[in-house]
């Protein structure tokens, strides 16, 4: 069906009592409007109601997201939707009838001479039904945003806004960090700062027609943090929004959505070879382009289809052996975490066993152990030095070599490396017996540490193709017939010298070609005097251990 020029968007979370009236009202205003509603899996049946309405009303489009993914990401999704479907203008508003649909034509009229228009409660002629503390907080928030970010409008925090889609396609929406309510002032700051024509019209804002306000205390704290971050970037004059919108050419690996935003830009190493893919790789300044899906929240590299088997099979990692005490302590900790959930002395398979340090521990606990490992060197080490049954190659290549009734299957820091992790989860069921336990550790991108570190997050590397969230992992496990029974933080131990190596690799000024770099000299000296037997625990919550049960197909 061909699209109109104007898209009206709203996001819903439990708006069953309002959305019917709102959507009918909006679409009755003009035949030239289409409407998009993004529902975050409302518990009150809003999603089902929207499906019925969209069957009845042809210009109503609905996107269902699997869970609450944030108001900011819903609005970013609307922006991408408007761009991809060729709309000329986009209007966004709340779904709770606090914004009057009759104001939409006035917003669009004002947009004819501007790139962005917001409905304004606080300009002359505007009004707001808030009373008491809500009124004071709203006014203070608007004052602070105007003052700290230098925006010359009376309203900076409402969602009732109109955009020229040409402007939206010329700016980098992926650079907007906010995922919640602060999205509104951050995006306005971006348009204002880039010199787009921003205007406002007076509106009357009704207090919520039904239900309670959904702004939590955490959301308020996040907004204050984001406001200060933007204020500092303004003071420093940082150009944070200069890149244009980047059109994604692929679909989400998980939900097949085309609405993907670049979360991390590509940084390319001069040379990519087998050393890039070894466990102790220090290649922290190189990573593929990473997308985040606005419909399901998965983060994944744009090159997930690239075949890396050759690199992994050629890995030789002598450095790893030097750090055996730290690795063994980490694996002992992992073993202790999964021990309450696994029967003693059963059959255990490790996928991606590397040099076999974990298998050695499991064998000490009377497990009959087997491993598969693509690195020829690492699997040989496990066989020859530790006398372990480790088969070279991937799980797929070894299917015919493996038993079909393992009690436990483990994968430590493996799922983020695979081209097709869902296929792997499914293949495991050919070797794991019903009732058996699957344990693995993997990255969690929905954590404070990667959010604060941004593109300097140490696990953003060429070898990592998938960056999960707990919610996504729960969904993938459920789809693959696993019952998630426990999720816990993983604690990694590292030696002082390894920590220094990591810091050296992460620092922007520690370029290899600067031979007389003082930083490298000082850290090198520290390394030479560092005590060898001290192991430092690291647990920021950005690596999680999942313990799951396979209940049979
Ligand atoms: Zn997705």
XYZ file of C-alpha atoms and ligand atoms in Angstrom:
554
model
C 0.000 0.000 0.000
C 1.393 3.427 -0.921
C 2.259 5.736 1.951
C 1.094 9.269 2.668
C 3.543 12.129 3.268
C 2.904 12.530 6.996
C 3.489 9.927 9.702
C 2.073 10.385 13.197
C 3.869 8.265 15.774
C 3.222 7.235 19.332
C 4.675 4.599 21.669
C 2.491 2.538 23.988
C 2.998 0.725 27.259
C -0.367 -0.219 28.773
C -2.546 2.323 26.947
C -5.577 0.112 26.247
C -7.967 2.774 27.519
C -6.575 5.545 25.310
C -5.184 4.131 22.080
C -8.492 3.329 20.366
C -9.803 6.883 20.795
C -6.420 8.463 19.987
C -5.774 6.544 16.766
C -9.327 7.080 15.432
C -9.140 10.775 16.264
C -5.739 11.259 14.573
C -6.640 9.400 11.414
C -9.975 11.225 11.129
C -8.135 14.570 11.007
C -6.801 14.013 7.488
C -6.659 11.298 4.838
C -3.069 12.414 4.339
C -1.889 11.007 7.678
C -0.527 7.530 8.405
C -0.022 6.413 11.972
C 2.641 4.184 13.523
C 2.321 2.737 17.028
C 5.215 0.898 18.709
C 4.032 -1.250 21.606
C 6.503 -2.574 24.180
C 4.599 -5.781 24.973
C 1.955 -4.082 27.142
C 0.540 -6.378 29.786
C -2.980 -4.905 29.526
C -3.748 -6.124 25.988
C -2.843 -2.890 24.149
C -0.904 -4.951 21.577
C -3.876 -7.196 20.741
C -6.189 -4.173 20.577
C -3.770 -2.489 18.165
C -3.764 -5.586 15.945
C -7.560 -5.481 15.766
C -7.534 -1.731 15.059
C -4.905 -2.033 12.320
C -7.066 -4.626 10.549
C -9.979 -2.228 10.679
C -8.071 1.010 9.933
C -5.811 0.651 6.866
C -3.530 3.631 7.629
C -2.562 2.357 11.101
C 0.754 0.466 11.317
C 1.880 -1.428 14.432
C 5.275 -2.695 15.553
C 5.389 -5.028 18.545
C 8.582 -5.133 20.576
C 9.208 -8.123 22.867
C 9.598 -6.063 26.059
C 10.106 -2.529 27.378
C 13.076 -1.182 25.421
C 12.824 2.490 26.370
C 10.949 5.499 25.039
C 14.082 6.906 23.366
C 14.643 3.754 21.287
C 10.934 3.772 20.302
C 11.331 7.335 18.986
C 14.575 6.404 17.184
C 12.648 3.539 15.607
C 9.960 6.008 14.440
C 12.678 8.213 12.912
C 14.159 5.274 10.983
C 10.678 4.114 9.989
C 9.835 7.564 8.581
C 13.135 7.690 6.635
C 12.912 4.141 5.262
C 9.277 4.473 4.202
C 9.755 7.770 2.408
C 7.652 10.089 4.603
C 8.198 13.848 4.296
C 7.159 14.787 7.827
C 7.018 13.017 11.157
C 4.909 14.008 14.166
C 5.492 12.320 17.534
C 3.251 12.477 20.591
C 2.258 10.734 23.827
C -0.376 8.007 23.677
C -2.214 8.985 26.863
C -4.303 11.840 25.392
C -2.251 14.476 27.213
C -1.449 15.950 23.784
C -4.428 17.158 21.775
C -4.515 15.663 18.233
C -6.269 18.856 17.075
C -2.900 20.630 17.486
C -1.259 18.436 14.807
C -2.327 20.642 11.813
C -0.899 23.713 13.628
C 2.401 21.898 14.240
C 2.593 20.954 10.553
C 1.762 24.497 9.451
C 4.624 25.861 11.545
C 6.920 23.133 10.159
C 6.477 24.527 6.640
C 9.015 27.246 7.507
C 11.113 25.188 9.935
C 12.958 21.884 10.269
C 11.651 21.106 13.745
C 8.667 22.310 15.766
C 7.760 21.420 19.327
C 4.460 21.892 21.121
C 5.217 24.241 24.004
C 3.526 24.313 27.402
C 5.684 27.129 28.697
C 5.751 29.746 25.907
C 3.190 32.589 26.047
C -0.215 31.114 25.227
C 0.761 27.581 26.295
C -0.514 25.867 29.449
C -0.021 22.756 31.506
C -2.376 21.025 33.921
C 0.411 19.756 36.148
C 0.059 20.833 39.762
C 2.290 20.707 42.845
C 5.668 18.958 42.667
C 5.161 17.703 39.089
C 4.711 21.257 37.857
C 7.786 22.459 39.762
C 9.950 19.532 38.519
C 8.806 20.038 34.907
C 9.523 23.788 35.027
C 12.937 23.304 36.673
C 13.838 20.596 34.114
C 12.954 22.903 31.218
C 14.841 25.817 32.756
C 17.970 23.680 33.327
C 17.919 22.277 29.802
C 17.473 25.746 28.250
C 20.147 27.276 30.444
C 22.753 24.480 30.338
C 22.320 23.549 26.683
C 21.685 27.056 25.331
C 18.432 26.142 23.581
C 16.330 29.186 22.766
C 12.901 27.544 23.137
C 10.581 27.579 26.140
C 9.919 23.823 25.852
C 12.611 21.165 25.652
C 11.159 18.062 27.279
C 7.882 17.160 25.602
C 7.415 14.457 22.986
C 4.788 16.411 20.981
C 6.969 17.440 18.046
C 7.094 17.647 14.256
C 10.178 16.984 12.125
C 11.200 17.406 8.529
C 12.295 13.902 7.510
C 14.944 15.491 5.263
C 16.590 16.861 8.432
C 16.267 13.473 10.176
C 17.999 11.726 7.298
C 20.845 14.264 7.314
C 21.747 13.825 11.002
C 23.139 10.918 12.960
C 20.353 9.688 15.223
C 22.662 6.886 16.331
C 24.775 9.509 18.106
C 21.902 10.273 20.486
C 22.870 8.314 23.591
C 19.627 8.624 25.551
C 17.318 5.636 25.597
C 14.675 7.095 27.927
C 13.030 10.473 28.530
C 16.206 12.502 28.066
C 15.999 11.540 24.377
C 13.717 14.567 23.923
C 16.129 17.232 25.072
C 19.183 15.454 23.665
C 17.673 15.258 20.160
C 16.543 18.902 20.334
C 20.062 19.882 21.469
C 21.432 18.041 18.427
C 19.165 19.794 15.887
C 19.726 23.165 17.547
C 23.472 22.696 17.642
C 23.670 21.690 13.992
C 21.917 24.938 13.056
C 18.524 23.565 12.003
C 15.534 25.915 12.253
C 13.725 24.987 15.473
C 10.437 26.587 16.503
C 7.553 26.110 18.944
C 3.798 26.640 19.067
C 1.720 27.016 22.239
C -0.230 23.928 23.352
C -2.413 22.984 26.255
C -1.080 19.898 28.036
C -3.687 17.792 29.821
C -2.602 15.755 32.810
C -2.819 12.032 32.038
C -6.362 11.060 31.192
C -6.083 7.683 32.924
C -3.336 5.737 34.668
C -0.164 6.828 36.430
C 2.953 8.622 35.185
C 5.671 6.172 34.121
C 8.790 8.244 34.867
C 10.818 6.319 37.470
C 13.464 7.676 39.865
C 16.147 5.827 37.867
C 14.940 7.621 34.761
C 15.258 10.983 36.533
C 18.838 10.164 37.621
C 19.734 9.036 34.067
C 18.286 12.277 32.675
C 20.381 14.397 35.064
C 23.483 12.419 34.087
C 22.715 12.883 30.375
C 22.056 16.594 30.819
C 25.416 17.099 32.558
C 27.152 15.017 29.871
C 25.665 17.238 27.136
C 26.486 20.401 29.069
C 30.145 19.334 29.358
C 30.281 18.433 25.654
C 28.834 21.887 24.864
C 31.428 23.620 27.063
C 34.236 21.589 25.471
C 32.814 22.366 22.022
C 32.868 18.690 21.076
C 31.306 17.897 17.712
C 29.385 14.821 18.678
C 26.689 14.784 16.018
C 28.527 15.540 12.809
C 28.123 12.217 11.004
C 25.105 11.750 8.719
C 22.493 9.064 9.247
C 23.879 5.667 8.239
C 21.485 3.444 6.387
C 21.793 -0.191 7.444
C 21.745 -2.637 4.569
C 21.171 -5.779 6.576
C 18.399 -7.165 8.768
C 18.591 -7.992 12.465
C 20.036 -11.464 13.053
C 17.408 -12.141 15.704
C 14.118 -10.483 14.701
C 14.837 -9.628 11.037
C 14.018 -5.955 11.628
C 15.427 -3.463 9.083
C 15.447 -0.748 11.795
C 19.057 -0.878 12.930
C 21.220 1.946 14.218
C 24.991 1.966 14.211
C 25.948 1.677 17.894
C 29.725 1.472 17.384
C 31.532 2.674 14.286
C 34.076 0.437 12.589
C 37.710 0.835 13.642
C 40.000 -1.147 11.440
C 43.342 -2.569 12.467
C 46.176 -2.280 9.965
C 46.456 -6.044 9.884
C 43.841 -8.642 10.756
C 45.283 -12.125 11.121
C 45.029 -15.147 13.398
C 46.531 -13.124 16.303
C 43.417 -10.908 16.204
C 41.353 -13.950 17.242
C 43.474 -15.393 20.032
C 42.188 -15.367 23.581
C 44.832 -12.921 24.779
C 44.442 -10.565 21.803
C 45.433 -7.006 22.669
C 43.811 -5.631 19.530
C 41.517 -3.306 21.470
C 41.572 -0.448 19.000
C 39.957 -2.402 16.209
C 36.357 -3.552 15.894
C 33.787 -4.164 13.181
C 30.783 -1.858 12.790
C 28.231 -2.839 15.443
C 24.488 -2.302 14.991
C 21.814 -2.179 17.663
C 18.358 -3.395 16.699
C 15.583 -0.952 17.616
C 12.982 -3.707 17.635
C 14.646 -6.305 19.895
C 17.748 -4.663 21.414
C 20.362 -7.127 20.075
C 23.793 -5.701 19.242
C 25.725 -7.443 16.511
C 28.589 -6.854 14.094
C 27.770 -6.027 10.492
C 30.159 -8.777 9.330
C 28.588 -11.740 11.154
C 28.513 -13.777 7.988
C 32.291 -13.576 7.483
C 33.888 -17.003 7.801
C 36.496 -16.854 10.576
C 37.213 -20.597 10.906
C 40.572 -20.270 9.193
C 41.698 -17.610 11.669
C 40.551 -19.574 14.726
C 42.141 -22.836 13.553
C 45.485 -21.061 13.078
C 45.574 -19.421 16.528
C 48.773 -19.912 18.535
C 48.671 -18.207 21.939
C 51.817 -18.774 24.025
C 50.939 -15.729 26.149
C 47.833 -17.582 27.411
C 49.995 -20.331 28.902
C 51.990 -17.762 30.883
C 48.787 -16.722 32.628
C 47.636 -20.213 33.564
C 47.247 -19.467 37.338
C 44.828 -16.595 36.587
C 42.835 -18.642 34.060
C 42.627 -21.614 36.439
C 41.385 -19.379 39.260
C 38.733 -17.908 36.926
C 37.619 -21.374 35.793
C 37.552 -22.650 39.401
C 35.250 -19.770 40.229
C 33.035 -20.648 37.222
C 32.983 -24.287 38.271
C 31.925 -23.362 41.824
C 29.087 -21.240 40.423
C 27.681 -24.037 38.265
C 28.422 -26.907 40.725
C 25.074 -26.661 42.610
C 23.214 -27.225 39.341
C 25.132 -30.165 37.882
C 25.167 -33.768 39.031
C 28.556 -34.892 40.304
C 30.723 -37.093 38.144
C 28.697 -37.053 34.930
C 29.810 -36.531 31.341
C 30.857 -32.999 30.452
C 31.552 -31.452 27.067
C 33.268 -28.097 26.625
C 32.849 -26.266 23.315
C 35.781 -23.932 22.660
C 37.954 -25.743 25.216
C 41.123 -23.882 24.127
C 44.091 -25.310 26.109
C 41.853 -27.425 28.373
C 42.296 -25.607 31.692
C 38.586 -25.832 32.571
C 38.366 -29.474 31.514
C 41.275 -30.239 33.838
C 39.277 -28.783 36.748
C 36.124 -30.711 35.795
C 38.189 -33.913 35.543
C 39.507 -33.277 39.092
C 35.849 -33.200 40.161
C 35.384 -36.685 38.676
C 33.649 -35.618 35.470
C 34.330 -37.613 32.355
C 35.411 -34.767 30.085
C 35.582 -34.061 26.347
C 36.345 -30.858 24.483
C 36.135 -29.457 20.998
C 38.407 -26.622 19.957
C 39.065 -25.068 16.532
C 42.662 -23.996 17.277
C 44.987 -26.800 16.156
C 47.688 -25.550 18.517
C 45.394 -25.250 21.602
C 43.697 -28.628 21.111
C 47.104 -30.262 20.616
C 48.348 -28.674 23.857
C 45.292 -30.004 25.746
C 45.854 -33.508 24.351
C 49.625 -33.742 24.656
C 50.340 -31.752 27.810
C 47.185 -32.283 29.864
C 46.213 -35.679 28.439
C 42.677 -34.522 27.694
C 40.239 -35.722 25.045
C 39.984 -32.506 22.996
C 38.886 -32.848 19.378
C 40.100 -30.293 16.908
C 37.485 -28.314 14.969
C 34.067 -26.816 15.573
C 31.069 -28.513 17.187
C 29.525 -28.935 13.751
C 32.642 -30.651 12.375
C 32.768 -33.004 15.363
C 29.139 -34.072 15.599
C 29.940 -37.594 14.387
C 32.804 -37.831 16.936
C 30.759 -36.986 20.015
C 28.472 -38.941 22.346
C 24.788 -38.049 22.397
C 24.210 -38.071 26.150
C 26.343 -35.448 27.889
C 25.050 -34.349 31.305
C 26.666 -30.929 31.036
C 27.766 -28.747 28.103
C 29.786 -25.594 28.817
C 30.978 -22.706 26.626
C 33.130 -20.062 28.289
C 33.200 -16.768 26.378
C 32.321 -18.499 23.100
C 28.778 -17.472 22.041
C 29.849 -13.917 21.191
C 32.395 -15.290 18.669
C 30.059 -17.461 16.603
C 28.526 -16.554 13.248
C 25.291 -18.305 14.152
C 24.837 -18.678 17.928
C 21.225 -19.891 17.630
C 22.327 -22.734 15.358
C 24.940 -23.653 17.985
C 22.331 -23.660 20.797
C 20.217 -25.948 18.682
C 23.114 -28.276 17.732
C 24.030 -28.703 21.395
C 20.704 -30.499 21.841
C 22.023 -33.302 19.643
C 24.665 -34.100 22.251
C 23.082 -32.910 25.539
C 20.672 -35.371 27.098
C 17.158 -34.204 28.083
C 17.362 -32.794 31.612
C 21.027 -31.937 30.994
C 22.542 -28.587 31.915
C 23.997 -25.967 29.576
C 26.313 -23.375 31.158
C 27.982 -20.511 29.359
C 29.405 -17.072 29.861
C 28.984 -14.208 27.422
C 28.977 -10.415 27.131
C 26.161 -8.231 28.460
C 25.977 -4.909 26.610
C 23.020 -3.687 28.690
C 25.223 -2.912 31.664
C 26.568 0.284 33.218
C 30.187 -0.467 32.276
C 29.799 -0.600 28.445
C 27.357 2.327 28.660
C 29.939 4.486 30.419
C 32.925 3.248 28.377
C 31.156 3.612 25.000
C 33.531 2.852 22.135
C 36.359 2.335 24.682
C 34.657 -0.710 26.208
C 37.498 -3.281 26.272
C 35.356 -6.122 24.867
C 34.550 -4.235 21.692
C 36.892 -6.269 19.468
C 37.080 -7.842 16.024
C 36.556 -11.324 17.442
C 33.270 -10.431 19.161
C 30.338 -10.569 16.742
C 27.380 -10.578 19.180
C 26.722 -8.398 22.208
C 23.732 -9.738 24.099
C 21.459 -8.393 26.781
C 20.000 -10.609 29.472
C 16.520 -10.126 28.008
C 17.645 -11.122 24.485
C 19.481 -14.138 25.833
C 16.382 -15.184 27.751
C 14.393 -14.949 24.505
C 16.982 -16.900 22.455
C 17.148 -19.639 25.102
C 13.367 -19.913 25.276
C 13.114 -20.131 21.476
C 15.746 -22.892 21.559
C 13.911 -24.880 24.245
C 16.156 -24.126 27.211
C 14.912 -23.149 30.638
C 17.055 -20.406 32.162
C 17.626 -21.337 35.789
C 20.287 -18.888 36.961
C 22.162 -15.828 35.710
C 25.120 -14.524 37.635
C 28.071 -12.186 37.122
C 31.299 -13.763 35.912
C 34.484 -12.901 37.777
C 37.728 -12.903 35.804
C 41.099 -13.027 37.556
C 44.100 -11.487 35.914
C 47.737 -11.002 36.897
C 49.223 -7.549 37.466
C 51.384 -7.834 34.338
C 48.382 -8.833 32.187
C 46.430 -5.880 33.575
C 49.283 -3.564 32.602
C 49.322 -5.068 29.092
C 45.570 -4.426 28.801
C 45.886 -0.830 30.022
C 48.712 -0.256 27.530
C 46.578 -1.661 24.719
C 43.554 0.429 25.671
C 45.234 3.801 26.107
C 44.871 6.094 23.087
C 48.418 7.429 23.386
C 50.157 4.055 23.619
C 50.704 3.722 19.883
C 53.239 1.073 18.986
C 55.244 3.338 16.726
C 56.139 5.801 19.475
C 59.211 4.041 20.800
C 60.120 6.659 23.358
C 56.578 6.862 24.776
C 56.988 7.669 28.483
C 53.743 5.906 29.345
C 55.019 2.671 27.811
C 58.347 3.026 29.605
C 56.727 3.573 33.002
C 54.177 0.774 32.588
C 56.924 -1.501 31.256
C 58.974 -0.837 34.395
C 55.931 -1.506 36.592
C 55.436 -4.794 34.770
C 58.988 -5.907 35.455
C 58.644 -5.332 39.205
C 54.997 -6.485 39.528
C 54.486 -9.418 41.910
C 53.865 -12.568 39.865
C 51.534 -14.347 42.288
C 48.951 -11.632 42.915
C 45.705 -12.135 40.967
C 43.194 -9.302 40.679
C 39.468 -10.105 40.407
C 37.421 -8.213 37.782
C 33.646 -8.345 37.828
C 31.854 -5.325 36.352
C 28.713 -7.265 35.442
C 29.375 -6.967 31.689
C 30.114 -10.709 31.452
C 27.340 -13.001 32.667
C 27.210 -16.710 33.412
C 23.977 -18.404 32.307
C 22.908 -21.775 33.710
C 20.091 -23.456 31.766
C 18.326 -26.781 31.570
C 17.420 -28.576 28.367
C 14.037 -30.200 28.887
C 14.018 -32.165 25.642
C 12.472 -31.199 22.338
Zn 16.144 -7.359 16.300
